[in-house]
Tab-separated table of C-alpha atoms in Angstrom:
chain	number	residue	atom	x	y	z
A	1	MET	CA	-18.459	-12.690	-9.768
A	2	VAL	CA	-17.257	-9.498	-8.052
A	3	ASP	CA	-17.934	-6.020	-9.412
A	4	MET	CA	-15.031	-3.637	-8.773
A	5	ALA	CA	-17.172	-0.503	-8.568
A	6	GLY	CA	-19.396	-2.287	-6.060
A	7	PHE	CA	-16.320	-3.231	-4.033
A	8	GLN	CA	-15.331	0.434	-3.921
A	9	GLY	CA	-18.825	1.310	-2.722
A	10	LEU	CA	-18.672	-1.332	0.006
A	11	ILE	CA	-15.419	0.114	1.396
A	12	ASP	CA	-16.955	3.588	1.383
A	13	ALA	CA	-20.076	2.280	3.136
A	14	LEU	CA	-17.841	0.885	5.895
A	15	GLY	CA	-16.194	4.271	6.294
A	16	GLY	CA	-12.931	3.100	4.723
A	17	ILE	CA	-10.201	0.788	5.985
A	18	THR	CA	-6.965	1.464	7.848
A	19	LEU	CA	-3.694	-0.271	6.964
A	20	ASP	CA	-0.022	-0.073	7.829
A	21	ILE	CA	1.524	0.210	4.347
A	22	ARG	CA	5.188	-0.673	3.817
A	23	LYS	CA	5.680	0.473	0.224
A	24	ASP	CA	4.429	3.345	-1.933
A	25	VAL	CA	1.808	2.159	-4.436
A	26	PRO	CA	1.157	4.091	-7.676
A	27	MET	CA	-2.321	4.947	-8.891
A	28	GLY	CA	-2.021	4.401	-12.618
A	29	GLY	CA	0.909	3.200	-14.683
A	30	GLY	CA	1.389	0.813	-17.563
A	31	THR	CA	0.053	2.525	-20.666
A	32	SER	CA	-1.487	5.291	-18.534
A	33	PRO	CA	0.264	8.050	-16.576
A	34	ILE	CA	0.714	7.746	-12.832
A	35	LEU	CA	-1.825	10.179	-11.422
A	36	GLY	CA	-1.053	9.815	-7.737
A	37	TRP	CA	0.467	7.657	-5.031
A	38	ILE	CA	-0.705	5.816	-1.962
A	39	ARG	CA	2.173	6.530	0.360
A	40	ALA	CA	3.697	4.107	2.832
A	41	GLY	CA	3.032	4.772	6.488
A	42	ASP	CA	1.344	3.563	9.649
A	43	ALA	CA	-2.434	3.795	10.094
A	44	VAL	CA	-3.061	4.948	6.531
A	45	HIS	CA	-6.812	5.398	6.058
A	46	LEU	CA	-8.095	4.474	2.597
A	47	ASP	CA	-11.482	5.269	1.136
A	48	GLY	CA	-13.062	2.978	-1.440
A	49	LEU	CA	-11.252	4.397	-4.464
A	50	HIS	CA	-7.813	4.286	-2.860
A	51	ALA	CA	-8.430	0.825	-1.372
A	52	LEU	CA	-9.338	-0.425	-4.848
A	53	TRP	CA	-6.197	1.066	-6.358
A	54	PHE	CA	-4.104	-0.356	-3.518
A	55	ALA	CA	-5.506	-3.820	-4.200
A	56	ARG	CA	-5.363	-3.664	-8.000
A	57	SER	CA	-2.280	-1.600	-8.905
A	58	ARG	CA	0.195	-3.502	-11.089
A	59	GLU	CA	2.827	-0.832	-11.719
A	60	GLY	CA	6.253	-1.592	-10.232
A	61	SER	CA	5.235	-4.793	-8.453
A	62	SER	CA	4.812	-8.494	-9.081
A	63	ASP	CA	1.574	-10.443	-9.244
A	64	PHE	CA	2.554	-12.057	-5.958
A	65	GLU	CA	2.915	-8.689	-4.225
A	66	ARG	CA	-0.450	-7.619	-5.625
A	67	MET	CA	-1.991	-10.814	-4.226
A	68	GLN	CA	-0.623	-9.895	-0.806
A	69	ARG	CA	-2.115	-6.403	-1.013
A	70	GLN	CA	-5.493	-7.849	-1.960
A	71	LYS	CA	-5.371	-10.199	1.026
A	72	CYS	CA	-4.535	-7.239	3.272
A	73	VAL	CA	-7.579	-5.333	2.039
A	74	MET	CA	-9.914	-8.312	2.488
A	75	THR	CA	-8.560	-8.974	5.978
A	76	ALA	CA	-9.073	-5.316	6.903
A	77	VAL	CA	-12.687	-5.434	5.726
A	78	LEU	CA	-13.333	-8.531	7.837
A	79	HIS	CA	-11.727	-7.216	11.022
A	80	GLN	CA	-12.769	-3.577	10.801
A	81	ALA	CA	-16.422	-4.224	9.937
A	82	ASP	CA	-17.412	-4.406	13.602
A	83	PRO	CA	-21.055	-5.009	14.616
A	84	VAL	CA	-21.566	-1.377	15.650
A	85	THR	CA	-20.439	-0.182	12.218
A	86	VAL	CA	-22.584	-2.751	10.438
A	87	VAL	CA	-25.711	-1.774	12.392
A	88	ALA	CA	-25.117	1.971	12.070
A	89	LYS	CA	-24.477	1.773	8.327
A	90	PHE	CA	-26.726	-1.141	7.470
A	91	ASP	CA	-28.664	0.595	4.684
A	92	ALA	CA	-25.508	1.770	2.906
A	93	LEU	CA	-23.852	-1.635	3.297
A	94	ALA	CA	-26.921	-3.458	2.027
A	95	ALA	CA	-27.085	-1.208	-1.019
A	96	ALA	CA	-23.362	-1.620	-1.720
A	97	GLY	CA	-23.505	-5.359	-1.164
A	98	GLY	CA	-26.257	-5.706	-3.727
A	99	ASN	CA	-23.952	-4.193	-6.342
A	100	ILE	CA	-20.746	-6.049	-5.529
A	101	LEU	CA	-21.536	-9.728	-5.949
A	102	THR	CA	-23.444	-11.967	-8.318
A	103	THR	CA	-23.962	-15.575	-7.252
A	104	ASP	CA	-26.065	-18.623	-8.054
A	105	MET	CA	-26.285	-19.551	-4.360
A	106	PRO	CA	-29.908	-20.314	-3.395
A	107	ARG	CA	-31.599	-18.120	-0.799
A	108	SER	CA	-32.000	-21.161	1.442
A	109	ASP	CA	-28.216	-21.141	2.042
A	110	ILE	CA	-28.019	-17.498	3.150
A	111	GLY	CA	-28.770	-18.280	6.803
A	112	ARG	CA	-25.982	-20.839	7.051
A	113	LEU	CA	-23.562	-18.524	5.277
A	114	THR	CA	-24.452	-15.713	7.694
A	115	ASP	CA	-23.799	-17.977	10.688
A	116	LEU	CA	-20.428	-18.916	9.218
A	117	ALA	CA	-19.524	-15.260	8.650
A	118	LEU	CA	-20.354	-14.370	12.266
A	119	LYS	CA	-18.218	-17.244	13.540
A	120	ALA	CA	-15.346	-16.215	11.257
A	121	ARG	CA	-15.114	-12.837	12.988
A	122	THR	CA	-14.400	-14.472	16.357
A	123	VAL	CA	-11.473	-16.661	15.341
A	124	PRO	CA	-7.971	-15.977	14.029
A	125	ILE	CA	-7.581	-16.488	10.295
A	126	SER	CA	-4.544	-17.718	8.404
A	127	SER	CA	-3.973	-18.206	4.709
A	128	ILE	CA	-1.635	-20.042	2.381
A	129	SER	CA	0.053	-18.328	-0.549
A	130	PHE	CA	1.122	-20.710	-3.287
A	131	VAL	CA	4.014	-18.544	-4.455
A	132	PRO	CA	7.820	-18.929	-4.717
A	133	PRO	CA	9.773	-20.414	-3.087
A	134	LEU	CA	7.031	-22.890	-2.119
A	135	ILE	CA	5.514	-23.169	-5.592
A	136	PHE	CA	6.810	-22.032	-8.983
A	137	PRO	CA	4.042	-21.469	-11.567
A	138	GLY	CA	6.059	-22.874	-14.470
A	139	ASN	CA	6.458	-26.228	-12.754
A	140	PRO	CA	4.034	-26.588	-9.832
A	141	LYS	CA	4.635	-29.478	-7.459
A	142	TYR	CA	1.157	-30.846	-6.845
A	143	ASP	CA	2.342	-33.143	-4.065
A	144	VAL	CA	3.651	-30.073	-2.229
A	145	LEU	CA	0.317	-28.296	-2.755
A	146	ARG	CA	-1.616	-31.211	-1.284
A	147	ALA	CA	0.816	-31.693	1.606
A	148	THR	CA	0.715	-27.989	2.491
A	149	VAL	CA	-3.079	-27.872	2.528
A	150	LYS	CA	-3.229	-31.051	4.630
A	151	GLU	CA	-0.694	-29.641	7.087
A	152	HIS	CA	-2.766	-26.499	7.652
A	153	LEU	CA	-6.046	-28.402	7.917
A	154	ASP	CA	-4.497	-30.788	10.444
A	155	LYS	CA	-3.387	-27.829	12.565
A	156	ALA	CA	-6.888	-26.341	12.418
A	157	GLU	CA	-8.484	-29.631	13.450
A	158	ASP	CA	-6.006	-29.968	16.330
A	159	LEU	CA	-7.108	-26.543	17.573
A	160	ASP	CA	-10.756	-27.614	17.253
A	161	ARG	CA	-10.089	-30.672	19.395
A	162	GLU	CA	-8.206	-28.635	21.997
A	163	ALA	CA	-11.068	-26.131	22.198
A	164	ALA	CA	-13.592	-28.957	22.519
A	165	ARG	CA	-11.646	-30.542	25.375
A	166	ALA	CA	-11.290	-27.195	27.143
A	167	ALA	CA	-15.010	-26.474	26.764
A	168	GLY	CA	-15.915	-29.906	28.108
A	169	GLN	CA	-13.657	-29.574	31.144
A	170	LYS	CA	-14.971	-26.084	31.915
A	171	SER	CA	-18.631	-27.107	31.720
A	172	ALA	CA	-18.306	-30.356	33.708
A	173	PRO	CA	-19.583	-30.033	37.353
A	174	ALA	CA	-16.826	-30.342	39.920
A	175	SER	CA	-18.730	-33.059	41.846
A	176	ALA	CA	-19.570	-35.123	38.806
A	177	ALA	CA	-16.202	-36.550	37.870
A	178	PRO	CA	-16.475	-39.311	35.245
A	179	ALA	CA	-15.616	-42.844	36.236
A	180	SER	CA	-13.057	-43.453	33.540
A	181	GLY	CA	-11.473	-40.349	32.109
A	182	ALA	CA	-13.003	-37.059	31.095
A	183	THR	CA	-14.302	-36.384	27.645
A	184	GLY	CA	-15.192	-33.002	26.195
A	185	THR	CA	-17.717	-31.922	23.614
A	186	GLY	CA	-18.496	-28.817	21.592
A	187	GLY	CA	-16.338	-25.847	20.863
A	188	ALA	CA	-14.628	-24.702	17.749
A	189	GLY	CA	-11.126	-23.566	16.913
A	190	ALA	CA	-9.364	-21.889	14.070
A	191	SER	CA	-6.057	-22.219	12.334
A	192	GLY	CA	-3.257	-19.775	11.874
A	193	SER	CA	-2.758	-16.301	13.186
A	194	GLY	CA	-4.295	-13.010	12.251
A	195	THR	CA	-2.440	-9.928	11.163
A	196	GLY	CA	-2.211	-6.856	13.282
A	197	GLY	CA	-0.156	-3.792	13.766
A	198	SER	CA	0.214	-0.591	15.668
A	199	GLY	CA	1.293	2.932	15.144
A	200	THR	CA	-0.175	6.278	14.299
A	201	GLY	CA	0.124	8.757	11.497
A	202	SER	CA	-1.284	9.022	8.015
A	203	ALA	CA	-0.204	9.229	4.404
A	204	LYS	CA	-0.534	12.297	2.229
A	205	ALA	CA	-3.623	11.902	0.070
A	206	PRO	CA	-2.772	11.363	-3.616
A	207	THR	CA	-4.430	12.981	-6.580
A	208	THR	CA	-7.617	11.045	-7.271
A	209	PRO	CA	-7.848	9.331	-10.681
A	210	SER	CA	-10.646	7.114	-11.895
A	211	ALA	CA	-11.019	3.577	-10.562
A	212	PRO	CA	-8.888	0.855	-12.201
A	213	GLY	CA	-10.380	-1.864	-14.335
A	214	PRO	CA	-9.744	-5.536	-13.791
A	215	THR	CA	-7.353	-5.843	-15.974
A	216	GLY	CA	11.114	-19.474	-13.400
A	217	THR	CA	13.747	-22.001	-13.548
A	218	ALA	CA	14.532	-22.712	-9.892
A	219	GLN	CA	12.692	-25.550	-8.202
A	220	PRO	CA	11.041	-25.552	-4.792
A	221	THR	CA	12.111	-27.810	-2.018
A	222	ALA	CA	10.134	-30.923	-1.172
A	223	SER	CA	9.158	-29.601	2.243
A	224	ALA	CA	5.468	-28.930	2.821
A	225	SER	CA	6.224	-26.171	5.330
A	226	PRO	CA	5.825	-22.828	3.546
A	227	GLY	CA	8.158	-20.797	5.753
A	228	PRO	CA	7.645	-17.183	6.763
A	229	GLU	CA	8.674	-15.693	3.426
A	230	VAL	CA	5.860	-17.396	1.529
A	231	ASP	CA	2.960	-15.699	3.292
A	232	ASN	CA	4.731	-12.643	4.638
A	233	LEU	CA	1.953	-10.076	4.429
A	234	GLU	CA	3.761	-7.688	6.735
A	235	SER	CA	6.511	-7.153	4.140
A	236	VAL	CA	3.870	-5.318	2.068
A	237	CYS	CA	1.131	-4.257	4.469
A	238	ARG	CA	-0.774	-5.239	7.570
A	239	VAL	CA	-4.097	-4.375	9.124
A	240	ALA	CA	-3.685	-1.477	11.524
A	241	SER	CA	-4.667	-2.283	15.087
A	242	ALA	CA	-7.428	-0.314	16.755
A	243	THR	CA	-6.343	2.662	18.823
């Protein structure tokens, strides 16, 4: 269970996040007035409040677009929380982290989860969006869901095997060639590709309101391949590259 105010505090503890934003996003709307805007632009730096509004705003956009913005924010947190930042701001991050998440995970699993998190920072990350035209909520094709997940997992495992072979060949002594074909061990790969961008500039800071609260007939094709339009984060936003 994630606490939205704690999420805002975590972003602030990191020093904010930087995104390339492709579309203006209102702060407010619905039954409330629009009190400000997060303007489109390259290398837009967002503090915790504005990052939360960027991820949660519903005005003038679809649920699918909002999902993409949320993925952008989470990806930015992962890639921009570098070890130097984490060490320098450890106390603030620890305090914010204690307020953001409630879990029933036993303490004995924390070490393994930490190891996994450290490994995740060193590999490219991809994601699957189950949205039109791949999947239509009114009539989801479960065979397409399963086939799409299997396709992506197969690609990830292929990369694991390639990395293992490369690691085995690199570590094998030149004078100790095997008698019947080389075999490799170890290594790990990752599926998909990360998001990245470039550019400079900033957006004009909007008026600051309070934080938000949590508040088809066409059929998809039978293909399991999602196509670029299904998970096209860059049509909404992307993580700004380091300068």
